[in-house]
Amino acid sequence: MALSLLDLPYPKTALEPYISSRTLEFHHGKHHSGYIANTNRLIGGTDLEKKSLETIIKETSGDASRIGIFNNAAQVWNHSFYWQCMKPNGGGSPRGMIKEKIDADFGSYDKFVEEFKTAAIGQFGSGWAWLILKNGNLEVIKTSNADTPFVHGLKPLLTVDVWEHAYYLDYQNKRPDYVSAFVDHLINWDFVNRCIG
Ligand code: MN
């Protein structure tokens, strides 16, 4: 079954002024859509054609001969996850289970923010910063290019895309401003709470 592009979970204007409709138009309509088209083209006629996206990613991870499939398929997954990590009027201090867990594992929300921003800003080149669960504990990690935590046995709870295409139209070279806007105004903590549950 071919992969298809799902609609964003909000209108393209919903994240303004922090992420513009123009950015979402390209990011969802061209980049994410392009990863889906590439994956479908590359798995066509192979043993992966009928498998789920997660299985395709797991089976091609670390396989140099299928790096192209892994890169595109993992980017499909990462973007679908990233869209859900944001919502209008999001961000700021979390509530619910994730708040208690952040306080327990990082010491405070501010400490979490410091680690998350450092990872997102410090990722050299293209990639992602994540909040993940490792053996039941929260950790902040970063991944390069298309790499994704679940192939390493880590449970993703939150991600920010730090490929330049995620922010260049709105912030140009100012990645720290994009990351701050994401943290302060966009994080969908309800989604994070659903992931942790
Ligand atoms: Mn992206």
mmCIF file of C-alpha atoms and ligand atoms in Angstrom:
data_model
loop_
_atom_site.group_PDB
_atom_site.id
_atom_site.type_symbol
_atom_site.label_atom_id
_atom_site.label_comp_id
_atom_site.label_asym_id
_atom_site.label_seq_id
_atom_site.Cartn_x
_atom_site.Cartn_y
_atom_site.Cartn_z
ATOM 1 C CA MET A 1 0.000 0.000 0.000
ATOM 2 C CA ALA A 2 1.502 3.318 -1.047
ATOM 3 C CA LEU A 3 2.123 5.944 1.621
ATOM 4 C CA SER A 4 0.040 9.090 1.375
ATOM 5 C CA LEU A 5 0.377 12.615 2.747
ATOM 6 C CA LEU A 6 -2.005 13.286 5.635
ATOM 7 C CA ASP A 7 -3.403 16.761 6.186
ATOM 8 C CA LEU A 8 -1.787 18.915 8.850
ATOM 9 C CA PRO A 9 -3.655 18.705 12.178
ATOM 10 C CA TYR A 10 -4.432 22.478 11.916
ATOM 11 C CA PRO A 11 -4.923 25.073 9.160
ATOM 12 C CA LYS A 12 -1.744 26.368 7.481
ATOM 13 C CA THR A 13 -2.211 29.789 9.112
ATOM 14 C CA ALA A 14 -2.719 28.361 12.628
ATOM 15 C CA LEU A 15 0.877 28.657 13.827
ATOM 16 C CA GLU A 16 1.395 32.273 12.746
ATOM 17 C CA PRO A 17 3.220 34.465 13.552
ATOM 18 C CA TYR A 18 5.728 31.847 14.790
ATOM 19 C CA ILE A 19 5.612 29.613 11.704
ATOM 20 C CA SER A 20 4.121 31.172 8.583
ATOM 21 C CA SER A 21 1.620 29.562 6.223
ATOM 22 C CA ARG A 22 4.260 29.961 3.522
ATOM 23 C CA THR A 23 6.714 27.825 5.511
ATOM 24 C CA LEU A 24 4.049 25.160 6.090
ATOM 25 C CA GLU A 25 3.049 25.280 2.442
ATOM 26 C CA PHE A 26 6.598 24.333 1.412
ATOM 27 C CA HIS A 27 7.488 22.201 4.415
ATOM 28 C CA HIS A 28 4.356 20.035 4.299
ATOM 29 C CA GLY A 29 3.325 20.454 0.673
ATOM 30 C CA LYS A 30 6.782 20.104 -0.914
ATOM 31 C CA HIS A 31 9.325 18.612 1.529
ATOM 32 C CA HIS A 32 7.147 16.124 3.429
ATOM 33 C CA SER A 33 5.226 15.313 0.279
ATOM 34 C CA GLY A 34 8.519 14.796 -1.576
ATOM 35 C CA TYR A 35 9.792 12.294 1.021
ATOM 36 C CA ILE A 36 6.560 10.322 0.578
ATOM 37 C CA ALA A 37 6.826 10.305 -3.228
ATOM 38 C CA ASN A 38 10.479 9.229 -3.033
ATOM 39 C CA THR A 39 9.732 6.439 -0.547
ATOM 40 C CA ASN A 40 6.887 5.106 -2.704
ATOM 41 C CA ARG A 41 9.111 5.187 -5.789
ATOM 42 C CA LEU A 42 12.024 3.438 -4.026
ATOM 43 C CA ILE A 43 9.983 0.654 -2.391
ATOM 44 C CA GLY A 44 7.913 -0.008 -5.514
ATOM 45 C CA GLY A 45 8.355 -3.615 -6.640
ATOM 46 C CA THR A 46 10.528 -4.537 -3.602
ATOM 47 C CA ASP A 47 9.841 -6.691 -0.540
ATOM 48 C CA LEU A 48 9.127 -3.486 1.398
ATOM 49 C CA GLU A 49 6.233 -2.405 -0.773
ATOM 50 C CA LYS A 50 3.481 -3.900 1.397
ATOM 51 C CA LYS A 51 5.064 -3.198 4.787
ATOM 52 C CA SER A 52 4.160 -0.514 7.308
ATOM 53 C CA LEU A 53 6.200 2.697 7.450
ATOM 54 C CA GLU A 54 7.675 1.728 10.845
ATOM 55 C CA THR A 55 8.737 -1.687 9.502
ATOM 56 C CA ILE A 56 10.291 -0.137 6.396
ATOM 57 C CA ILE A 57 12.331 2.211 8.607
ATOM 58 C CA LYS A 58 13.450 -0.552 11.002
ATOM 59 C CA GLU A 59 14.384 -2.934 8.197
ATOM 60 C CA THR A 60 16.492 -0.369 6.297
ATOM 61 C CA SER A 61 18.160 1.269 9.327
ATOM 62 C CA GLY A 62 21.910 0.681 9.246
ATOM 63 C CA ASP A 63 21.741 -0.981 5.813
ATOM 64 C CA ALA A 64 24.108 0.996 3.580
ATOM 65 C CA SER A 65 22.616 -0.500 0.421
ATOM 66 C CA ARG A 66 19.172 0.898 1.323
ATOM 67 C CA ILE A 67 20.190 4.249 2.832
ATOM 68 C CA GLY A 68 18.043 6.125 0.296
ATOM 69 C CA ILE A 69 14.924 4.289 1.397
ATOM 70 C CA PHE A 70 15.767 4.780 5.074
ATOM 71 C CA ASN A 71 16.424 8.510 4.650
ATOM 72 C CA ASN A 72 13.138 9.175 2.872
ATOM 73 C CA ALA A 73 10.977 6.843 4.978
ATOM 74 C CA ALA A 74 12.375 8.114 8.290
ATOM 75 C CA GLN A 75 11.817 11.689 7.144
ATOM 76 C CA VAL A 76 8.177 10.788 6.389
ATOM 77 C CA TRP A 77 7.781 9.477 9.953
ATOM 78 C CA ASN A 78 9.689 12.346 11.593
ATOM 79 C CA HIS A 79 7.584 14.991 9.866
ATOM 80 C CA SER A 80 4.252 13.316 10.707
ATOM 81 C CA PHE A 81 5.421 13.275 14.341
ATOM 82 C CA TYR A 82 6.675 16.883 14.260
ATOM 83 C CA TRP A 83 3.347 18.302 12.998
ATOM 84 C CA GLN A 84 1.612 16.730 15.992
ATOM 85 C CA CYS A 85 4.167 18.207 18.398
ATOM 86 C CA MET A 86 2.812 21.710 17.662
ATOM 87 C CA LYS A 87 -0.493 23.489 18.132
ATOM 88 C CA PRO A 88 -1.737 27.084 18.157
ATOM 89 C CA ASN A 89 -1.350 28.688 21.625
ATOM 90 C CA GLY A 90 0.946 25.896 22.728
ATOM 91 C CA GLY A 91 4.286 25.998 24.488
ATOM 92 C CA GLY A 92 5.268 27.216 27.923
ATOM 93 C CA SER A 93 5.150 25.109 31.082
ATOM 94 C CA PRO A 94 3.569 21.691 30.648
ATOM 95 C CA ARG A 95 0.797 20.173 32.722
ATOM 96 C CA GLY A 96 -0.147 16.651 33.655
ATOM 97 C CA MET A 97 2.095 13.615 33.720
ATOM 98 C CA ILE A 98 4.850 15.179 31.604
ATOM 99 C CA LYS A 99 5.198 18.078 34.051
ATOM 100 C CA GLU A 100 5.809 15.712 36.966
ATOM 101 C CA LYS A 101 8.193 13.628 34.898
ATOM 102 C CA ILE A 102 10.178 16.682 33.706
ATOM 103 C CA ASP A 103 10.481 17.956 37.286
ATOM 104 C CA ALA A 104 11.629 14.519 38.447
ATOM 105 C CA ASP A 105 14.112 13.794 35.635
ATOM 106 C CA PHE A 106 15.500 17.259 34.784
ATOM 107 C CA GLY A 107 14.967 19.034 38.125
ATOM 108 C CA SER A 108 12.762 21.742 36.626
ATOM 109 C CA TYR A 109 11.044 22.906 33.437
ATOM 110 C CA ASP A 110 13.757 25.567 33.013
ATOM 111 C CA LYS A 111 16.480 22.904 33.100
ATOM 112 C CA PHE A 112 14.611 20.907 30.462
ATOM 113 C CA VAL A 113 14.287 24.005 28.261
ATOM 114 C CA GLU A 114 17.993 24.722 28.598
ATOM 115 C CA GLU A 115 18.917 21.172 27.510
ATOM 116 C CA PHE A 116 16.377 21.061 24.699
ATOM 117 C CA LYS A 117 17.476 24.425 23.273
ATOM 118 C CA THR A 118 21.155 23.488 23.544
ATOM 119 C CA ALA A 119 20.498 20.285 21.586
ATOM 120 C CA ALA A 120 18.381 22.007 18.934
ATOM 121 C CA ILE A 121 20.731 24.932 18.441
ATOM 122 C CA GLY A 122 23.859 22.782 18.712
ATOM 123 C CA GLN A 123 22.876 20.171 16.116
ATOM 124 C CA PHE A 124 25.470 20.837 13.397
ATOM 125 C CA GLY A 125 23.746 20.866 10.027
ATOM 126 C CA SER A 126 20.439 19.152 9.368
ATOM 127 C CA GLY A 127 18.648 17.105 11.975
ATOM 128 C CA TRP A 128 16.238 16.968 14.883
ATOM 129 C CA ALA A 129 16.211 17.552 18.644
ATOM 130 C CA TRP A 130 14.076 15.189 20.712
ATOM 131 C CA LEU A 131 12.661 14.532 24.139
ATOM 132 C CA ILE A 132 12.687 10.764 24.515
ATOM 133 C CA LEU A 133 12.159 8.031 27.081
ATOM 134 C CA LYS A 134 15.116 5.721 27.669
ATOM 135 C CA ASN A 135 14.535 2.912 30.162
ATOM 136 C CA GLY A 136 11.689 4.956 31.644
ATOM 137 C CA ASN A 137 13.728 8.152 32.052
ATOM 138 C CA LEU A 138 13.375 11.367 30.066
ATOM 139 C CA GLU A 139 16.368 12.462 28.033
ATOM 140 C CA VAL A 140 17.067 15.123 25.425
ATOM 141 C CA ILE A 141 18.947 13.907 22.358
ATOM 142 C CA LYS A 142 19.662 15.124 18.842
ATOM 143 C CA THR A 143 19.800 13.140 15.620
ATOM 144 C CA SER A 144 21.410 13.954 12.265
ATOM 145 C CA ASN A 145 19.636 14.142 8.942
ATOM 146 C CA ALA A 146 16.794 11.577 8.901
ATOM 147 C CA ASP A 147 17.828 9.490 11.913
ATOM 148 C CA THR A 148 14.974 8.731 14.297
ATOM 149 C CA PRO A 149 14.991 7.547 17.951
ATOM 150 C CA PHE A 150 12.722 4.509 17.699
ATOM 151 C CA VAL A 151 15.240 2.521 15.626
ATOM 152 C CA HIS A 152 17.605 2.870 18.598
ATOM 153 C CA GLY A 153 15.048 1.557 21.088
ATOM 154 C CA LEU A 154 14.150 5.042 22.353
ATOM 155 C CA LYS A 155 10.559 6.254 22.681
ATOM 156 C CA PRO A 156 10.068 9.704 21.106
ATOM 157 C CA LEU A 157 7.804 12.162 22.957
ATOM 158 C CA LEU A 158 8.602 15.516 21.298
ATOM 159 C CA THR A 159 10.682 16.776 18.400
ATOM 160 C CA VAL A 160 11.716 19.995 16.713
ATOM 161 C CA ASP A 161 12.895 19.955 13.105
ATOM 162 C CA VAL A 162 16.129 21.934 12.777
ATOM 163 C CA TRP A 163 16.676 21.420 9.050
ATOM 164 C CA GLU A 164 16.979 24.911 7.550
ATOM 165 C CA HIS A 165 13.818 24.351 5.490
ATOM 166 C CA ALA A 166 11.865 24.332 8.782
ATOM 167 C CA TYR A 167 12.699 27.943 9.629
ATOM 168 C CA TYR A 168 14.656 29.727 6.901
ATOM 169 C CA LEU A 169 11.722 31.592 5.325
ATOM 170 C CA ASP A 170 10.643 32.963 8.715
ATOM 171 C CA TYR A 171 13.904 33.276 10.654
ATOM 172 C CA GLN A 172 16.708 33.039 8.026
ATOM 173 C CA ASN A 173 19.895 32.078 9.900
ATOM 174 C CA LYS A 174 18.414 32.720 13.358
ATOM 175 C CA ARG A 175 17.781 29.130 14.445
ATOM 176 C CA PRO A 176 17.783 30.098 18.159
ATOM 177 C CA ASP A 177 14.788 32.413 17.590
ATOM 178 C CA TYR A 178 12.851 29.619 15.860
ATOM 179 C CA VAL A 179 13.679 27.170 18.665
ATOM 180 C CA SER A 180 12.595 29.712 21.313
ATOM 181 C CA ALA A 181 9.298 30.333 19.485
ATOM 182 C CA PHE A 182 8.737 26.568 19.271
ATOM 183 C CA VAL A 183 9.342 26.121 23.013
ATOM 184 C CA ASP A 184 7.434 29.201 24.196
ATOM 185 C CA HIS A 185 4.459 29.182 21.800
ATOM 186 C CA LEU A 186 4.035 25.940 19.866
ATOM 187 C CA ILE A 187 4.717 22.749 21.856
ATOM 188 C CA ASN A 188 1.627 20.567 22.084
ATOM 189 C CA TRP A 189 2.023 19.159 25.615
ATOM 190 C CA ASP A 190 -1.304 17.287 25.264
ATOM 191 C CA PHE A 191 0.301 15.253 22.480
ATOM 192 C CA VAL A 192 3.415 14.652 24.620
ATOM 193 C CA ASN A 193 1.181 13.457 27.472
ATOM 194 C CA ARG A 194 -0.573 11.069 25.075
ATOM 195 C CA CYS A 195 2.798 9.704 23.894
ATOM 196 C CA ILE A 196 4.031 9.114 27.435
ATOM 197 C CA GLY A 197 0.798 7.436 28.546
HETATM 198 MN MN MN B 1 11.556 19.202 7.691
#
